[in-house]
Amino acid sequence: MKLSALRGMQDILPQQIPLWHYIEQKARTILELYNFHEIRTPLLEHAELFLRSIGEDTDIVEKEMYIFNDKKGRRIALRPEGTASLVRAYIQNSLFNNPSPQKFYYIGPMFRYERPQKGRQRQFHQIGVECFGISSPSIEAELLWIVKQFFDTLNLKKFSFEINSIGCSKCRISYKEHLFKFLRDKITDLCSDCQRRFVKNPLRVLDCKVESCREILRDAPVVLDFLCDKCKKHFFDLQDELEFYEIDYIINPRIVRGLDYYTGTVFEVTTSMLGAQNAVVAGGRYDELVKIFGGPSTPAVGFAIGLERLVELAKDSLCLKPKSPLVYVAYAGEDLDREVKLLINEIRKEGFIAERAYEKTTLKNQLKKAQKLGVQWVIIVGEEEIKTSSYRWKRMEDGAQGIGSLEEIMKLLRESNENK
Ligand code: ATP
Ligand code: MG
């Protein structure tokens, strides 16, 4: 049997990890500056959590969820996104009792049963944030500002910030009526999914990815034209805020987001550098979700960044490689294992990456290994030198050699590390 990873699930190899660490570290640094705190929620949740929050007739719930029964027959899902889990954690742990606002971030894998292609996996990673307790649009602008600064630190350019408002439940009553009228006589031209959505939740039709449906929807009424005064003001205020941050934005009334829980502001950040899978960030406000799940009424807003797509964008400009060891500790003679371990411990204690031979072998083999590893220094433990508490050293760069005490060798390593 040939073993391979599941379709759409990728190994992230040591060669790629430095780039992932770099991006994650930059994200942590900037988010913590804005008083976001990391939260880690389980990868598995009751399937119902997602069915109820994301919505029954959305792509994620209809087609993309990994759902199975556990040994007790409970319906379990691998999380397809982070927001629902965060809302659950916020309520379950009574985090609403802490001073408001509460700002969280998470970094981790998500799972969706989608057709794998470039930029689209079945296990992918997101950096996400969620803020609870702020109703002002200033947080929405600040979130986009954070994204912009984060991308600047990664030297990423050519992004388009697209915003929209899908209104509150009040605005949507009259909008739904107009949309319903618009779609009614076109129903037979819609795809079978949309025909079903039209009956259950016409708003979902707006999110269809089928080209012929998109064509029909081009002339559909947009929610922006139906906003109540409060939602209108909120959306204008957001635009003022974005102008403060000098963020170039586009109002795109076609962004509706494929999840049911959004209210008011929604946004996406897209790039022209990724081909078809061009969305890098997506988010919005979900002021009703905490209440729906049994918590106190709490305004909330968040976004998620697709990490694989970010890595793809950053990989050429950030050429990061795994660190190679600085030192190889070799031995020349019998029964020197103990001395090798003592010396390498000292070296590692100083914070230098060090490698050694774990099996009995010749000095020649050890030197070859050291060369392959790309170390800068080889320190050789020999029987003669032990008697005088000294070690032979070799600098690989120029072949220079010498003998020195532990102290002298440490000094050499420190100096060479500083000059790197
Ligand atoms: P898309 O339109 O590309 O399917 P989405 O609207 O389903 O995206 P969200 O659920 O809002 O995406 O997730 C936020 C971000 O997560 C996306 O902008 C994207 O960068 C990333 N993402 C979503 N699904 C995948 C996937 N299957 N593989 C890789 N990244 C993904
Ligand atoms: Mg999707």
PDB file of N, CA and C in Angstrom, residues 283-358:
ATOM      1  N   GLY A 283     -13.883  39.333   5.864  1.00  0.00           N
ATOM      2  CA  GLY A 283     -14.425  39.504   7.217  1.00  0.00           C
ATOM      3  C   GLY A 283     -15.640  40.392   7.237  1.00  0.00           C
ATOM      4  N   GLY A 284     -16.031  40.752   8.440  1.00  0.00           N
ATOM      5  CA  GLY A 284     -17.188  41.618   8.580  1.00  0.00           C
ATOM      6  C   GLY A 284     -17.750  41.581   9.986  1.00  0.00           C
ATOM      7  N   ARG A 285     -18.862  42.261  10.090  1.00  0.00           N
ATOM      8  CA  ARG A 285     -19.522  42.428  11.384  1.00  0.00           C
ATOM      9  C   ARG A 285     -20.585  41.353  11.571  1.00  0.00           C
ATOM     10  N   TYR A 286     -20.732  40.888  12.790  1.00  0.00           N
ATOM     11  CA  TYR A 286     -21.795  39.903  13.070  1.00  0.00           C
ATOM     12  C   TYR A 286     -22.398  40.222  14.439  1.00  0.00           C
ATOM     13  N   ASP A 287     -23.202  41.287  14.459  1.00  0.00           N
ATOM     14  CA  ASP A 287     -23.681  41.841  15.723  1.00  0.00           C
ATOM     15  C   ASP A 287     -24.731  40.981  16.419  1.00  0.00           C
ATOM     16  N   GLU A 288     -25.285  40.009  15.692  1.00  0.00           N
ATOM     17  CA  GLU A 288     -26.385  39.248  16.319  1.00  0.00           C
ATOM     18  C   GLU A 288     -25.982  37.857  16.789  1.00  0.00           C
ATOM     19  N   LEU A 289     -24.800  37.415  16.385  1.00  0.00           N
ATOM     20  CA  LEU A 289     -24.450  36.006  16.600  1.00  0.00           C
ATOM     21  C   LEU A 289     -24.305  35.622  18.078  1.00  0.00           C
ATOM     22  N   VAL A 290     -23.693  36.493  18.870  1.00  0.00           N
ATOM     23  CA  VAL A 290     -23.487  36.152  20.292  1.00  0.00           C
ATOM     24  C   VAL A 290     -24.848  35.938  20.964  1.00  0.00           C
ATOM     25  N   LYS A 291     -25.783  36.808  20.656  1.00  0.00           N
ATOM     26  CA  LYS A 291     -27.125  36.707  21.237  1.00  0.00           C
ATOM     27  C   LYS A 291     -27.827  35.424  20.756  1.00  0.00           C
ATOM     28  N   ILE A 292     -27.700  35.157  19.463  1.00  0.00           N
ATOM     29  CA  ILE A 292     -28.345  33.952  18.904  1.00  0.00           C
ATOM     30  C   ILE A 292     -27.858  32.705  19.634  1.00  0.00           C
ATOM     31  N   PHE A 293     -26.578  32.717  20.004  1.00  0.00           N
ATOM     32  CA  PHE A 293     -26.009  31.555  20.697  1.00  0.00           C
ATOM     33  C   PHE A 293     -26.221  31.580  22.203  1.00  0.00           C
ATOM     34  N   GLY A 294     -27.028  32.522  22.672  1.00  0.00           N
ATOM     35  CA  GLY A 294     -27.391  32.510  24.088  1.00  0.00           C
ATOM     36  C   GLY A 294     -26.544  33.404  24.960  1.00  0.00           C
ATOM     37  N   GLY A 295     -25.685  34.210  24.373  1.00  0.00           N
ATOM     38  CA  GLY A 295     -24.887  35.163  25.156  1.00  0.00           C
ATOM     39  C   GLY A 295     -25.590  36.506  25.226  1.00  0.00           C
ATOM     40  N   PRO A 296     -25.005  37.462  25.953  1.00  0.00           N
ATOM     41  CA  PRO A 296     -25.609  38.800  25.985  1.00  0.00           C
ATOM     42  C   PRO A 296     -25.419  39.481  24.634  1.00  0.00           C
ATOM     43  N   SER A 297     -26.359  40.332  24.274  1.00  0.00           N
ATOM     44  CA  SER A 297     -26.267  41.018  22.988  1.00  0.00           C
ATOM     45  C   SER A 297     -24.929  41.763  22.903  1.00  0.00           C
ATOM     46  N   THR A 298     -24.101  41.414  21.927  1.00  0.00           N
ATOM     47  CA  THR A 298     -22.732  41.947  21.870  1.00  0.00           C
ATOM     48  C   THR A 298     -22.355  42.215  20.418  1.00  0.00           C
ATOM     49  N   PRO A 299     -22.031  43.466  20.093  1.00  0.00           N
ATOM     50  CA  PRO A 299     -21.569  43.709  18.726  1.00  0.00           C
ATOM     51  C   PRO A 299     -20.225  43.015  18.509  1.00  0.00           C
ATOM     52  N   ALA A 300     -19.992  42.551  17.301  1.00  0.00           N
ATOM     53  CA  ALA A 300     -18.751  41.820  17.059  1.00  0.00           C
ATOM     54  C   ALA A 300     -18.335  41.958  15.609  1.00  0.00           C
ATOM     55  N   VAL A 301     -17.030  41.874  15.411  1.00  0.00           N
ATOM     56  CA  VAL A 301     -16.499  42.002  14.050  1.00  0.00           C
ATOM     57  C   VAL A 301     -15.169  41.255  13.974  1.00  0.00           C
ATOM     58  N   GLY A 302     -14.873  40.714  12.807  1.00  0.00           N
ATOM     59  CA  GLY A 302     -13.608  39.977  12.674  1.00  0.00           C
ATOM     60  C   GLY A 302     -13.226  39.764  11.233  1.00  0.00           C
ATOM     61  N   PHE A 303     -12.060  39.179  11.050  1.00  0.00           N
ATOM     62  CA  PHE A 303     -11.653  38.786   9.697  1.00  0.00           C
ATOM     63  C   PHE A 303     -10.758  37.564   9.765  1.00  0.00           C
ATOM     64  N   ALA A 304     -10.551  36.943   8.617  1.00  0.00           N
ATOM     65  CA  ALA A 304      -9.611  35.822   8.542  1.00  0.00           C
ATOM     66  C   ALA A 304      -8.743  35.985   7.298  1.00  0.00           C
ATOM     67  N   ILE A 305      -7.470  35.713   7.491  1.00  0.00           N
ATOM     68  CA  ILE A 305      -6.506  35.782   6.384  1.00  0.00           C
ATOM     69  C   ILE A 305      -6.136  34.354   6.002  1.00  0.00           C
ATOM     70  N   GLY A 306      -6.148  34.054   4.714  1.00  0.00           N
ATOM     71  CA  GLY A 306      -5.719  32.732   4.255  1.00  0.00           C
ATOM     72  C   GLY A 306      -4.200  32.671   4.228  1.00  0.00           C
ATOM     73  N   LEU A 307      -3.655  31.834   5.106  1.00  0.00           N
ATOM     74  CA  LEU A 307      -2.197  31.833   5.295  1.00  0.00           C
ATOM     75  C   LEU A 307      -1.456  31.246   4.091  1.00  0.00           C
ATOM     76  N   GLU A 308      -1.988  30.187   3.481  1.00  0.00           N
ATOM     77  CA  GLU A 308      -1.312  29.608   2.315  1.00  0.00           C
ATOM     78  C   GLU A 308      -1.184  30.642   1.194  1.00  0.00           C
ATOM     79  N   ARG A 309      -2.250  31.420   1.021  1.00  0.00           N
ATOM     80  CA  ARG A 309      -2.213  32.405  -0.066  1.00  0.00           C
ATOM     81  C   ARG A 309      -1.192  33.491   0.248  1.00  0.00           C
ATOM     82  N   LEU A 310      -1.060  33.814   1.535  1.00  0.00           N
ATOM     83  CA  LEU A 310      -0.080  34.815   1.954  1.00  0.00           C
ATOM     84  C   LEU A 310       1.349  34.294   1.760  1.00  0.00           C
ATOM     85  N   VAL A 311       1.548  33.036   2.129  1.00  0.00           N
ATOM     86  CA  VAL A 311       2.865  32.412   1.964  1.00  0.00           C
ATOM     87  C   VAL A 311       3.243  32.412   0.479  1.00  0.00           C
ATOM     88  N   GLU A 312       2.289  32.082  -0.362  1.00  0.00           N
ATOM     89  CA  GLU A 312       2.529  32.058  -1.803  1.00  0.00           C
ATOM     90  C   GLU A 312       2.964  33.457  -2.295  1.00  0.00           C
ATOM     91  N   LEU A 313       2.305  34.485  -1.763  1.00  0.00           N
ATOM     92  CA  LEU A 313       2.637  35.845  -2.187  1.00  0.00           C
ATOM     93  C   LEU A 313       4.002  36.292  -1.684  1.00  0.00           C
ATOM     94  N   ALA A 314       4.352  35.818  -0.479  1.00  0.00           N
ATOM     95  CA  ALA A 314       5.563  36.340   0.168  1.00  0.00           C
ATOM     96  C   ALA A 314       6.806  35.532  -0.169  1.00  0.00           C
ATOM     97  N   LYS A 315       6.616  34.346  -0.763  1.00  0.00           N
ATOM     98  CA  LYS A 315       7.761  33.423  -0.816  1.00  0.00           C
ATOM     99  C   LYS A 315       8.937  33.929  -1.667  1.00  0.00           C
ATOM    100  N   ASP A 316       8.651  34.726  -2.684  1.00  0.00           N
ATOM    101  CA  ASP A 316       9.765  35.176  -3.514  1.00  0.00           C
ATOM    102  C   ASP A 316      10.523  36.339  -2.892  1.00  0.00           C
ATOM    103  N   SER A 317       9.778  37.252  -2.248  1.00  0.00           N
ATOM    104  CA  SER A 317      10.484  38.400  -1.690  1.00  0.00           C
ATOM    105  C   SER A 317      11.149  38.057  -0.347  1.00  0.00           C
ATOM    106  N   LEU A 318      10.632  37.051   0.348  1.00  0.00           N
ATOM    107  CA  LEU A 318      11.231  36.673   1.633  1.00  0.00           C
ATOM    108  C   LEU A 318      11.871  35.302   1.493  1.00  0.00           C
ATOM    109  N   CYS A 319      13.128  35.301   1.122  1.00  0.00           N
ATOM    110  CA  CYS A 319      13.785  34.028   0.867  1.00  0.00           C
ATOM    111  C   CYS A 319      14.390  33.498   2.172  1.00  0.00           C
ATOM    112  N   LEU A 320      13.589  32.838   2.980  1.00  0.00           N
ATOM    113  CA  LEU A 320      14.086  32.406   4.286  1.00  0.00           C
ATOM    114  C   LEU A 320      14.396  30.919   4.268  1.00  0.00           C
ATOM    115  N   LYS A 321      15.503  30.571   4.885  1.00  0.00           N
ATOM    116  CA  LYS A 321      15.912  29.158   4.889  1.00  0.00           C
ATOM    117  C   LYS A 321      16.018  28.658   6.324  1.00  0.00           C
ATOM    118  N   PRO A 322      15.879  27.337   6.520  1.00  0.00           N
ATOM    119  CA  PRO A 322      16.074  26.818   7.880  1.00  0.00           C
ATOM    120  C   PRO A 322      17.515  27.073   8.329  1.00  0.00           C
ATOM    121  N   LYS A 323      17.707  27.242   9.635  1.00  0.00           N
ATOM    122  CA  LYS A 323      19.055  27.501  10.163  1.00  0.00           C
ATOM    123  C   LYS A 323      19.891  26.228  10.106  1.00  0.00           C
ATOM    124  N   SER A 324      21.161  26.330   9.703  1.00  0.00           N
ATOM    125  CA  SER A 324      22.014  25.138   9.827  1.00  0.00           C
ATOM    126  C   SER A 324      22.810  25.260  11.130  1.00  0.00           C
ATOM    127  N   PRO A 325      23.274  24.105  11.633  1.00  0.00           N
ATOM    128  CA  PRO A 325      24.022  24.178  12.886  1.00  0.00           C
ATOM    129  C   PRO A 325      25.295  25.001  12.710  1.00  0.00           C
ATOM    130  N   LEU A 326      25.697  25.657  13.787  1.00  0.00           N
ATOM    131  CA  LEU A 326      26.930  26.456  13.752  1.00  0.00           C
ATOM    132  C   LEU A 326      28.144  25.547  13.942  1.00  0.00           C
ATOM    133  N   VAL A 327      27.940  24.511  14.756  1.00  0.00           N
ATOM    134  CA  VAL A 327      29.076  23.696  15.195  1.00  0.00           C
ATOM    135  C   VAL A 327      28.791  22.213  15.009  1.00  0.00           C
ATOM    136  N   TYR A 328      29.814  21.486  14.655  1.00  0.00           N
ATOM    137  CA  TYR A 328      29.738  20.021  14.704  1.00  0.00           C
ATOM    138  C   TYR A 328      30.774  19.568  15.722  1.00  0.00           C
ATOM    139  N   VAL A 329      30.366  18.781  16.686  1.00  0.00           N
ATOM    140  CA  VAL A 329      31.331  18.261  17.665  1.00  0.00           C
ATOM    141  C   VAL A 329      31.681  16.833  17.249  1.00  0.00           C
ATOM    142  N   ALA A 330      32.942  16.656  16.843  1.00  0.00           N
ATOM    143  CA  ALA A 330      33.392  15.340  16.385  1.00  0.00           C
ATOM    144  C   ALA A 330      34.326  14.751  17.441  1.00  0.00           C
ATOM    145  N   TYR A 331      34.612  13.472  17.302  1.00  0.00           N
ATOM    146  CA  TYR A 331      35.568  12.856  18.225  1.00  0.00           C
ATOM    147  C   TYR A 331      36.585  12.062  17.430  1.00  0.00           C
ATOM    148  N   ALA A 332      37.769  11.980  17.996  1.00  0.00           N
ATOM    149  CA  ALA A 332      38.830  11.188  17.367  1.00  0.00           C
ATOM    150  C   ALA A 332      39.392  10.259  18.433  1.00  0.00           C
ATOM    151  N   GLY A 333      38.928   9.025  18.440  1.00  0.00           N
ATOM    152  CA  GLY A 333      39.401   8.061  19.447  1.00  0.00           C
ATOM    153  C   GLY A 333      38.241   7.253  19.987  1.00  0.00           C
ATOM    154  N   GLU A 334      38.579   6.264  20.811  1.00  0.00           N
ATOM    155  CA  GLU A 334      37.567   5.367  21.376  1.00  0.00           C
ATOM    156  C   GLU A 334      36.937   5.995  22.633  1.00  0.00           C
ATOM    157  N   ASP A 335      35.727   5.583  22.972  1.00  0.00           N
ATOM    158  CA  ASP A 335      35.089   5.912  24.258  1.00  0.00           C
ATOM    159  C   ASP A 335      35.103   7.393  24.635  1.00  0.00           C
ATOM    160  N   LEU A 336      34.831   8.220  23.673  1.00  0.00           N
ATOM    161  CA  LEU A 336      34.826   9.658  23.990  1.00  0.00           C
ATOM    162  C   LEU A 336      33.398  10.227  24.021  1.00  0.00           C
ATOM    163  N   ASP A 337      32.423   9.334  23.973  1.00  0.00           N
ATOM    164  CA  ASP A 337      31.032   9.751  23.915  1.00  0.00           C
ATOM    165  C   ASP A 337      30.659  10.705  25.058  1.00  0.00           C
ATOM    166  N   ARG A 338      31.105  10.345  26.244  1.00  0.00           N
ATOM    167  CA  ARG A 338      30.793  11.160  27.412  1.00  0.00           C
ATOM    168  C   ARG A 338      31.361  12.580  27.255  1.00  0.00           C
ATOM    169  N   GLU A 339      32.600  12.672  26.803  1.00  0.00           N
ATOM    170  CA  GLU A 339      33.242  13.986  26.634  1.00  0.00           C
ATOM    171  C   GLU A 339      32.536  14.803  25.544  1.00  0.00           C
ATOM    172  N   VAL A 340      32.136  14.099  24.480  1.00  0.00           N
ATOM    173  CA  VAL A 340      31.409  14.797  23.406  1.00  0.00           C
ATOM    174  C   VAL A 340      30.116  15.384  23.965  1.00  0.00           C
ATOM    175  N   LYS A 341      29.405  14.577  24.742  1.00  0.00           N
ATOM    176  CA  LYS A 341      28.121  15.062  25.294  1.00  0.00           C
ATOM    177  C   LYS A 341      28.326  16.244  26.236  1.00  0.00           C
ATOM    178  N   LEU A 342      29.365  16.161  27.052  1.00  0.00           N
ATOM    179  CA  LEU A 342      29.623  17.274  27.983  1.00  0.00           C
ATOM    180  C   LEU A 342      29.909  18.562  27.208  1.00  0.00           C
ATOM    181  N   LEU A 343      30.749  18.428  26.167  1.00  0.00           N
ATOM    182  CA  LEU A 343      31.119  19.627  25.401  1.00  0.00           C
ATOM    183  C   LEU A 343      29.911  20.190  24.631  1.00  0.00           C
ATOM    184  N   ILE A 344      29.179  19.294  23.975  1.00  0.00           N
ATOM    185  CA  ILE A 344      28.061  19.796  23.150  1.00  0.00           C
ATOM    186  C   ILE A 344      26.983  20.426  24.036  1.00  0.00           C
ATOM    187  N   ASN A 345      26.828  19.895  25.233  1.00  0.00           N
ATOM    188  CA  ASN A 345      25.879  20.511  26.186  1.00  0.00           C
ATOM    189  C   ASN A 345      26.277  21.944  26.485  1.00  0.00           C
ATOM    190  N   GLU A 346      27.585  22.151  26.719  1.00  0.00           N
ATOM    191  CA  GLU A 346      28.067  23.506  27.020  1.00  0.00           C
ATOM    192  C   GLU A 346      27.771  24.437  25.846  1.00  0.00           C
ATOM    193  N   ILE A 347      28.031  23.931  24.647  1.00  0.00           N
ATOM    194  CA  ILE A 347      27.834  24.761  23.448  1.00  0.00           C
ATOM    195  C   ILE A 347      26.358  25.112  23.258  1.00  0.00           C
ATOM    196  N   ARG A 348      25.511  24.106  23.441  1.00  0.00           N
ATOM    197  CA  ARG A 348      24.062  24.368  23.269  1.00  0.00           C
ATOM    198  C   ARG A 348      23.534  25.287  24.354  1.00  0.00           C
ATOM    199  N   LYS A 349      24.116  25.139  25.569  1.00  0.00           N
ATOM    200  CA  LYS A 349      23.695  26.010  26.681  1.00  0.00           C
ATOM    201  C   LYS A 349      23.916  27.479  26.330  1.00  0.00           C
ATOM    202  N   GLU A 350      24.941  27.738  25.535  1.00  0.00           N
ATOM    203  CA  GLU A 350      25.239  29.119  25.099  1.00  0.00           C
ATOM    204  C   GLU A 350      24.297  29.583  23.994  1.00  0.00           C
ATOM    205  N   GLY A 351      23.458  28.650  23.515  1.00  0.00           N
ATOM    206  CA  GLY A 351      22.476  29.038  22.489  1.00  0.00           C
ATOM    207  C   GLY A 351      22.947  28.791  21.068  1.00  0.00           C
ATOM    208  N   PHE A 352      24.021  28.040  20.909  1.00  0.00           N
ATOM    209  CA  PHE A 352      24.491  27.741  19.545  1.00  0.00           C
ATOM    210  C   PHE A 352      23.922  26.402  19.097  1.00  0.00           C
ATOM    211  N   ILE A 353      23.474  26.352  17.836  1.00  0.00           N
ATOM    212  CA  ILE A 353      22.943  25.087  17.317  1.00  0.00           C
ATOM    213  C   ILE A 353      24.133  24.167  17.043  1.00  0.00           C
ATOM    214  N   ALA A 354      24.084  22.970  17.622  1.00  0.00           N
ATOM    215  CA  ALA A 354      25.229  22.065  17.492  1.00  0.00           C
ATOM    216  C   ALA A 354      24.746  20.665  17.137  1.00  0.00           C
ATOM    217  N   GLU A 355      25.547  19.961  16.356  1.00  0.00           N
ATOM    218  CA  GLU A 355      25.224  18.597  15.953  1.00  0.00           C
ATOM    219  C   GLU A 355      26.417  17.702  16.224  1.00  0.00           C
ATOM    220  N   ARG A 356      26.172  16.410  16.275  1.00  0.00           N
ATOM    221  CA  ARG A 356      27.248  15.459  16.561  1.00  0.00           C
ATOM    222  C   ARG A 356      26.905  14.115  15.931  1.00  0.00           C
ATOM    223  N   ALA A 357      27.863  13.197  15.973  1.00  0.00           N
ATOM    224  CA  ALA A 357      27.595  11.837  15.512  1.00  0.00           C
ATOM    225  C   ALA A 357      26.987  11.059  16.671  1.00  0.00           C
ATOM    226  N   TYR A 358      25.947  10.300  16.388  1.00  0.00           N
ATOM    227  CA  TYR A 358      25.310   9.524  17.462  1.00  0.00           C
ATOM    228  C   TYR A 358      25.782   8.071  17.465  1.00  0.00           C
TER     229      TYR A 358
END
